[in-house]
Coordinates of C-alpha atoms in Angstrom, one line a residue:
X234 CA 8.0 -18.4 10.3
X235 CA 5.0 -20.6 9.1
X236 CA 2.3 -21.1 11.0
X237 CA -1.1 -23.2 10.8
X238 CA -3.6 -21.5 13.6
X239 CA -6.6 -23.6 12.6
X240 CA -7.9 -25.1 9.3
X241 CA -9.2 -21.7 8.2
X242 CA -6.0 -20.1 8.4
X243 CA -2.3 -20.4 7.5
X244 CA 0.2 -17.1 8.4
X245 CA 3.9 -16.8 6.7
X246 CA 6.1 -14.1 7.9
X247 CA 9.7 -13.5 7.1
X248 CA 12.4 -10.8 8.0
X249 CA 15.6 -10.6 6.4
X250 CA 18.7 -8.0 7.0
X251 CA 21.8 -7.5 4.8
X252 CA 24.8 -5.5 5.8
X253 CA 28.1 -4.9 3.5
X254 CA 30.6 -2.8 4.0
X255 CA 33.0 -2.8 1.4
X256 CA 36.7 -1.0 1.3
X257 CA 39.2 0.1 -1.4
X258 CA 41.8 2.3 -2.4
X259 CA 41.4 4.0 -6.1
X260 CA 43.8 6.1 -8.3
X261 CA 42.8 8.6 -11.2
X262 CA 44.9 9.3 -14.5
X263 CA 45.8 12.4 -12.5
X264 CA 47.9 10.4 -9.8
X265 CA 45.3 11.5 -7.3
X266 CA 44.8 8.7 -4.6
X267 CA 41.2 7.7 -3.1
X268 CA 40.1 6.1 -0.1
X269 CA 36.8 4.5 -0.7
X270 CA 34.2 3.1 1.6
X271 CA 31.0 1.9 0.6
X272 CA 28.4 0.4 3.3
X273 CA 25.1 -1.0 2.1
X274 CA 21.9 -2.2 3.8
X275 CA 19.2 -4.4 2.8
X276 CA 15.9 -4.7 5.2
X277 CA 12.6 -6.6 4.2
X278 CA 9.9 -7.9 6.2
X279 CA 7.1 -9.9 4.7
X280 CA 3.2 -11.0 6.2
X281 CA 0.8 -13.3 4.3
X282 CA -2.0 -14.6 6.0
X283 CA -4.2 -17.0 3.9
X284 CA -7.9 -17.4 4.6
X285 CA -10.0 -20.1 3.9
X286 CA -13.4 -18.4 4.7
X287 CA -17.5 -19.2 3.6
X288 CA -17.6 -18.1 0.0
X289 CA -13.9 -18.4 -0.8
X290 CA -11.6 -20.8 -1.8
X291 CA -8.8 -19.7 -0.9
X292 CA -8.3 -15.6 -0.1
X293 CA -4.4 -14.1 0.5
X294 CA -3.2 -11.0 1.9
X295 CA 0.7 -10.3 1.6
X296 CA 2.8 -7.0 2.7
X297 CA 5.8 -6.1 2.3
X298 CA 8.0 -3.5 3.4
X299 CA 11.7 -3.2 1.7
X300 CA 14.4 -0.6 2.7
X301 CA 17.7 -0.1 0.6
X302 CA 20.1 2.0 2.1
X303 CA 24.0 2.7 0.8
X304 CA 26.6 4.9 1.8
X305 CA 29.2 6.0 -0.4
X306 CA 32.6 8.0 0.8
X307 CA 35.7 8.6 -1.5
X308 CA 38.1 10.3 0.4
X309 CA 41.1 12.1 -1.5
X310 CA 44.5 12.1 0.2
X311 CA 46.3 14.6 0.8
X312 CA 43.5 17.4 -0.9
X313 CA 39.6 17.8 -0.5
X314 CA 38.6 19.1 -4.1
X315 CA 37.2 15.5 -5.0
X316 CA 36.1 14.3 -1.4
X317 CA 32.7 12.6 -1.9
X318 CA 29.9 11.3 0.8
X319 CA 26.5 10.5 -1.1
X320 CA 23.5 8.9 0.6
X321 CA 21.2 7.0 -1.2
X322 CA 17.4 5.7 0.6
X323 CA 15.1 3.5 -1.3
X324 CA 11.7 2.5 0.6
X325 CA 9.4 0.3 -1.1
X326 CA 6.1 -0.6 0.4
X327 CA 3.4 -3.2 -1.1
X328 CA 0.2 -5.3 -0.5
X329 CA -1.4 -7.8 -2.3
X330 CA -4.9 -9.2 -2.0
X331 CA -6.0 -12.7 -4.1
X332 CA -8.9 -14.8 -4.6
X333 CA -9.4 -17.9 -5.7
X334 CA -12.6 -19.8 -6.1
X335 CA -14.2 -22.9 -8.3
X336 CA -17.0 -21.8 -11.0
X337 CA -19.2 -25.1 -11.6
X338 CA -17.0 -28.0 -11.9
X339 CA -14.4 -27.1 -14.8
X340 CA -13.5 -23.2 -14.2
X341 CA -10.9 -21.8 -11.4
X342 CA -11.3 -18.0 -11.0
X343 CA -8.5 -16.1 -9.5
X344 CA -8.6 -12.0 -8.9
X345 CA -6.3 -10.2 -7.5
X346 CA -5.0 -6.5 -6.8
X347 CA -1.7 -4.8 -5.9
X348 CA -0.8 -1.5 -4.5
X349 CA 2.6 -0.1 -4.5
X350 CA 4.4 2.9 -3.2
X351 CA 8.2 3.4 -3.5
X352 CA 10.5 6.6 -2.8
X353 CA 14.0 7.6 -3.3
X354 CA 16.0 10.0 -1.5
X355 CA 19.5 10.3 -2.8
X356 CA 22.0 12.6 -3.2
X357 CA 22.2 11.1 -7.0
X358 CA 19.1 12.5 -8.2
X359 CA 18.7 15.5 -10.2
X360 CA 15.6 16.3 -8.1
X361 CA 16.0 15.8 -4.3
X362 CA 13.6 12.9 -4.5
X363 CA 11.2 11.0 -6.6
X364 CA 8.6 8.9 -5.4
X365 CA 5.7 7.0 -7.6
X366 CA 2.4 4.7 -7.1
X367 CA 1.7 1.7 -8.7
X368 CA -1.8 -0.3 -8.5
X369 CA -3.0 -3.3 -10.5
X370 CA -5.9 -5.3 -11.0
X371 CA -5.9 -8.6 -12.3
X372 CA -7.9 -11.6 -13.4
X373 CA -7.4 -15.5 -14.9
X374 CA -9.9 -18.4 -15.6
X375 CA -8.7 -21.9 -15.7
X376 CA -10.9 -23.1 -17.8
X377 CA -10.7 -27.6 -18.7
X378 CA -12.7 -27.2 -21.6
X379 CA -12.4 -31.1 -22.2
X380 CA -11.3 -33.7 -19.9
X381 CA -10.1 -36.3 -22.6
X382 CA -8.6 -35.8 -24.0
X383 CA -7.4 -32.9 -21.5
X384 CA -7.4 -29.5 -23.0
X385 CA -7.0 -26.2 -20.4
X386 CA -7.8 -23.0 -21.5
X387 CA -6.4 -20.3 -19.6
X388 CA -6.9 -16.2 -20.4
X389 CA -6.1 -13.6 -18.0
X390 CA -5.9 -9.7 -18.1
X391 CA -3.8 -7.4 -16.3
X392 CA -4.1 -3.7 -15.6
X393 CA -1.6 -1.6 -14.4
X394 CA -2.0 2.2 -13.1
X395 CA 1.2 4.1 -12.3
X396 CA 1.3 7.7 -11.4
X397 CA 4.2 8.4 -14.2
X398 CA 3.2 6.2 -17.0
X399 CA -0.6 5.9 -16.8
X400 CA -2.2 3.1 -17.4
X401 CA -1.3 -0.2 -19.3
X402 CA -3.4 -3.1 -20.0
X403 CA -1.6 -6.8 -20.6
X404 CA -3.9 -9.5 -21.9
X405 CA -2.2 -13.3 -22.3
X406 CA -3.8 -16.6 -23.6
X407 CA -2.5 -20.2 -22.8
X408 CA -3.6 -23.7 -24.2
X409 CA -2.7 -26.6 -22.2
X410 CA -3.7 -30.5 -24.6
X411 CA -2.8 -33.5 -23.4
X412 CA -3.6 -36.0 -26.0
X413 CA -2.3 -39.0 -23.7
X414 CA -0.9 -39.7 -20.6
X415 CA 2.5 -38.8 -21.7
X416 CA 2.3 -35.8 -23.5
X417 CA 1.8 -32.5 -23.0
X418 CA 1.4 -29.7 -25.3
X419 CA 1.8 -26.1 -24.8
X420 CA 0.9 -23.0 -26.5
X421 CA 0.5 -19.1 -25.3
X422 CA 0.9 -15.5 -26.2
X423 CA 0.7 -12.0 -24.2
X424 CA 1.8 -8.6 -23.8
X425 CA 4.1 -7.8 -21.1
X426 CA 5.0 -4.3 -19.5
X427 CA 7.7 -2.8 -17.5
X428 CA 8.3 0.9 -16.8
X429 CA 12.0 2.4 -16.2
X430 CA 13.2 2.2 -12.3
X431 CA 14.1 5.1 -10.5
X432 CA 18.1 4.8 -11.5
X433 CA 16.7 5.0 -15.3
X434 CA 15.5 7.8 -14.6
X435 CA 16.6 10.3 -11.9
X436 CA 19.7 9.1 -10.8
X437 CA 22.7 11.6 -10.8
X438 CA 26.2 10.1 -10.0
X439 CA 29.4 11.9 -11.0
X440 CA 33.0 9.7 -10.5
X441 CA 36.1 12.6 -11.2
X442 CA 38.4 10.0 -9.8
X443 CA 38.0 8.5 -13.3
X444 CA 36.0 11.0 -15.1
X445 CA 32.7 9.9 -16.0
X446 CA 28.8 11.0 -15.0
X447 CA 25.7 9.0 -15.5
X448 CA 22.6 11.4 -15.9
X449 CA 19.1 9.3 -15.4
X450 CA 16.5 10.7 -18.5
X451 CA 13.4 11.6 -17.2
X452 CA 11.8 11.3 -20.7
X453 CA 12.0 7.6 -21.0
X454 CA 8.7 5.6 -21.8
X455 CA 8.0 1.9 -20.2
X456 CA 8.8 -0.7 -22.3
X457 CA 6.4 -3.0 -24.1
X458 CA 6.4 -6.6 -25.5
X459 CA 4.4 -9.5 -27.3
X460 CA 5.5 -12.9 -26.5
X461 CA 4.8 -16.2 -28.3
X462 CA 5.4 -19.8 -27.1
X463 CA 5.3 -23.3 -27.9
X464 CA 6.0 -26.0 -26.2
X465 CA 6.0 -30.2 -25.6
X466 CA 6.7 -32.4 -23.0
X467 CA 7.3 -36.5 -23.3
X468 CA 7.4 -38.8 -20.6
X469 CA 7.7 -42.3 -22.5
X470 CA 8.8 -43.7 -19.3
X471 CA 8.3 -43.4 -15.5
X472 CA 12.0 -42.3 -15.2
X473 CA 12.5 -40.3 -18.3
X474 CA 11.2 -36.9 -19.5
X475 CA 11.9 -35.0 -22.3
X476 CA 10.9 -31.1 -23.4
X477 CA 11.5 -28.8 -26.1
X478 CA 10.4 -25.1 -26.1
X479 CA 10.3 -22.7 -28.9
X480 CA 9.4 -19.2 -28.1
X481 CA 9.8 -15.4 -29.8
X482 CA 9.7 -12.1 -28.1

């Protein structure tokens, strides 16, 4: 649902529900025969309200809630001794809070911070939950340093603060030049940052109908990159466009 109230304010809400129940029949090197049933469900619901107020641009608030929840039975016939029934919850709850605003007549200024608390309750993990809290601060210039030709200059820097990896800081740059009308060039580089998920980590599932057992490792450090690109778009006429992209990471 989208809805304009008045010219100050604009609110988007969404709900969305998944349900799957899947069915099988398995067999083990053994000769052992499994009934299996897996149901899963998938619930989110989303609110973003975007203000227009006195001394803003443009301000947005989002939350979200998302719920995973699966159910796993392998049922042995004729025997119990590898009968399974595992529960797995995954909650994840978020907001989100951005500003944009004009400095002077060639700079765009956007801030923006993100909370973030997700927790698991499965069967699968070696402890009987996990849980963690994410928060993030962020903040970008668009900056048209000329305006012909057009050049853009855009930095940003990103701070993250999670409750099992501490705190990371991402900085990026990105040139924008447009020497004529119908070209465009390209150029950036940054750091990116992602920690492990809760599956990386705690997750616990053992399979004897085929013998095997994944074991999450709680020692694992987030991953972290440096990313280059370069890029160039042509538009030599109104119904043709051409773009190449070179990039590293």
């Amino acid at each position: 649902i989208d809805v304009t109230l008045n010219e100050n304010l604009r609110l988007r809400s969404s709900v969305d529900y998944l349900r799957r129940n899947q069915t099988g029949i398995d067999s083990s090197a053994t000769g052992a025969i499994f009934d299996r049933q897996n149901l899963t469900e998938a619930f989110s619901a989303g609110l973003e309200p975007e203000f227009r107020l006195p001394g803003f641009e443009r301000l947005r608030v989002s939350a979200y809630y998302n719920l995973y929840r699966d159910q796993f039975l392998q049922d042995q016939r004729g025997a119990s001794a590898l009968d399974q029934v595992q529960q797995t919850r995954d909650q994840l709850a978020q907001i989100n809070v951005q500003d944009e605003r004009p400095l002077g007549m060639s700079h765009l200024f956007t801030t923006g911070a993100e909370f973030a608390y997700e927790r698991l309750d499965t069967e699968r993990l070696q402890s009987a939950f996990g849980d963690r809290v994410r928060t993030a601060l962020y903040v970008q210039d668009e900056w048209e340093a000329l305006a012909g030709p057009r050049l853009m200059i855009v930095p940003g820097l990103r701070a993250d603060a999670d409750s099992r990896f501490g705190t990371h800081v991402a900085p990026k740059l990105a040139l924008r030049l447009d020497p004529l009308d119908s070209l465009t060039l390209r150029a950036s580089v940054g750091t990116g940052f992602r920690a492990p998920d809760f599956k990386e980590l705690m997750l616990r599932f053992i399979n004897p109908a085929i013998n095997y057992e994944i074991l999450g490792n709680p020692n694992l450090r987030p991953e972290t990159s440096m990313s280059y690109n370069l890029g160039l778009e042509a538009r030599p006429t109104p119904w043709a466009w051409l773009g190449m992209n070179l990039y590293l990471n």
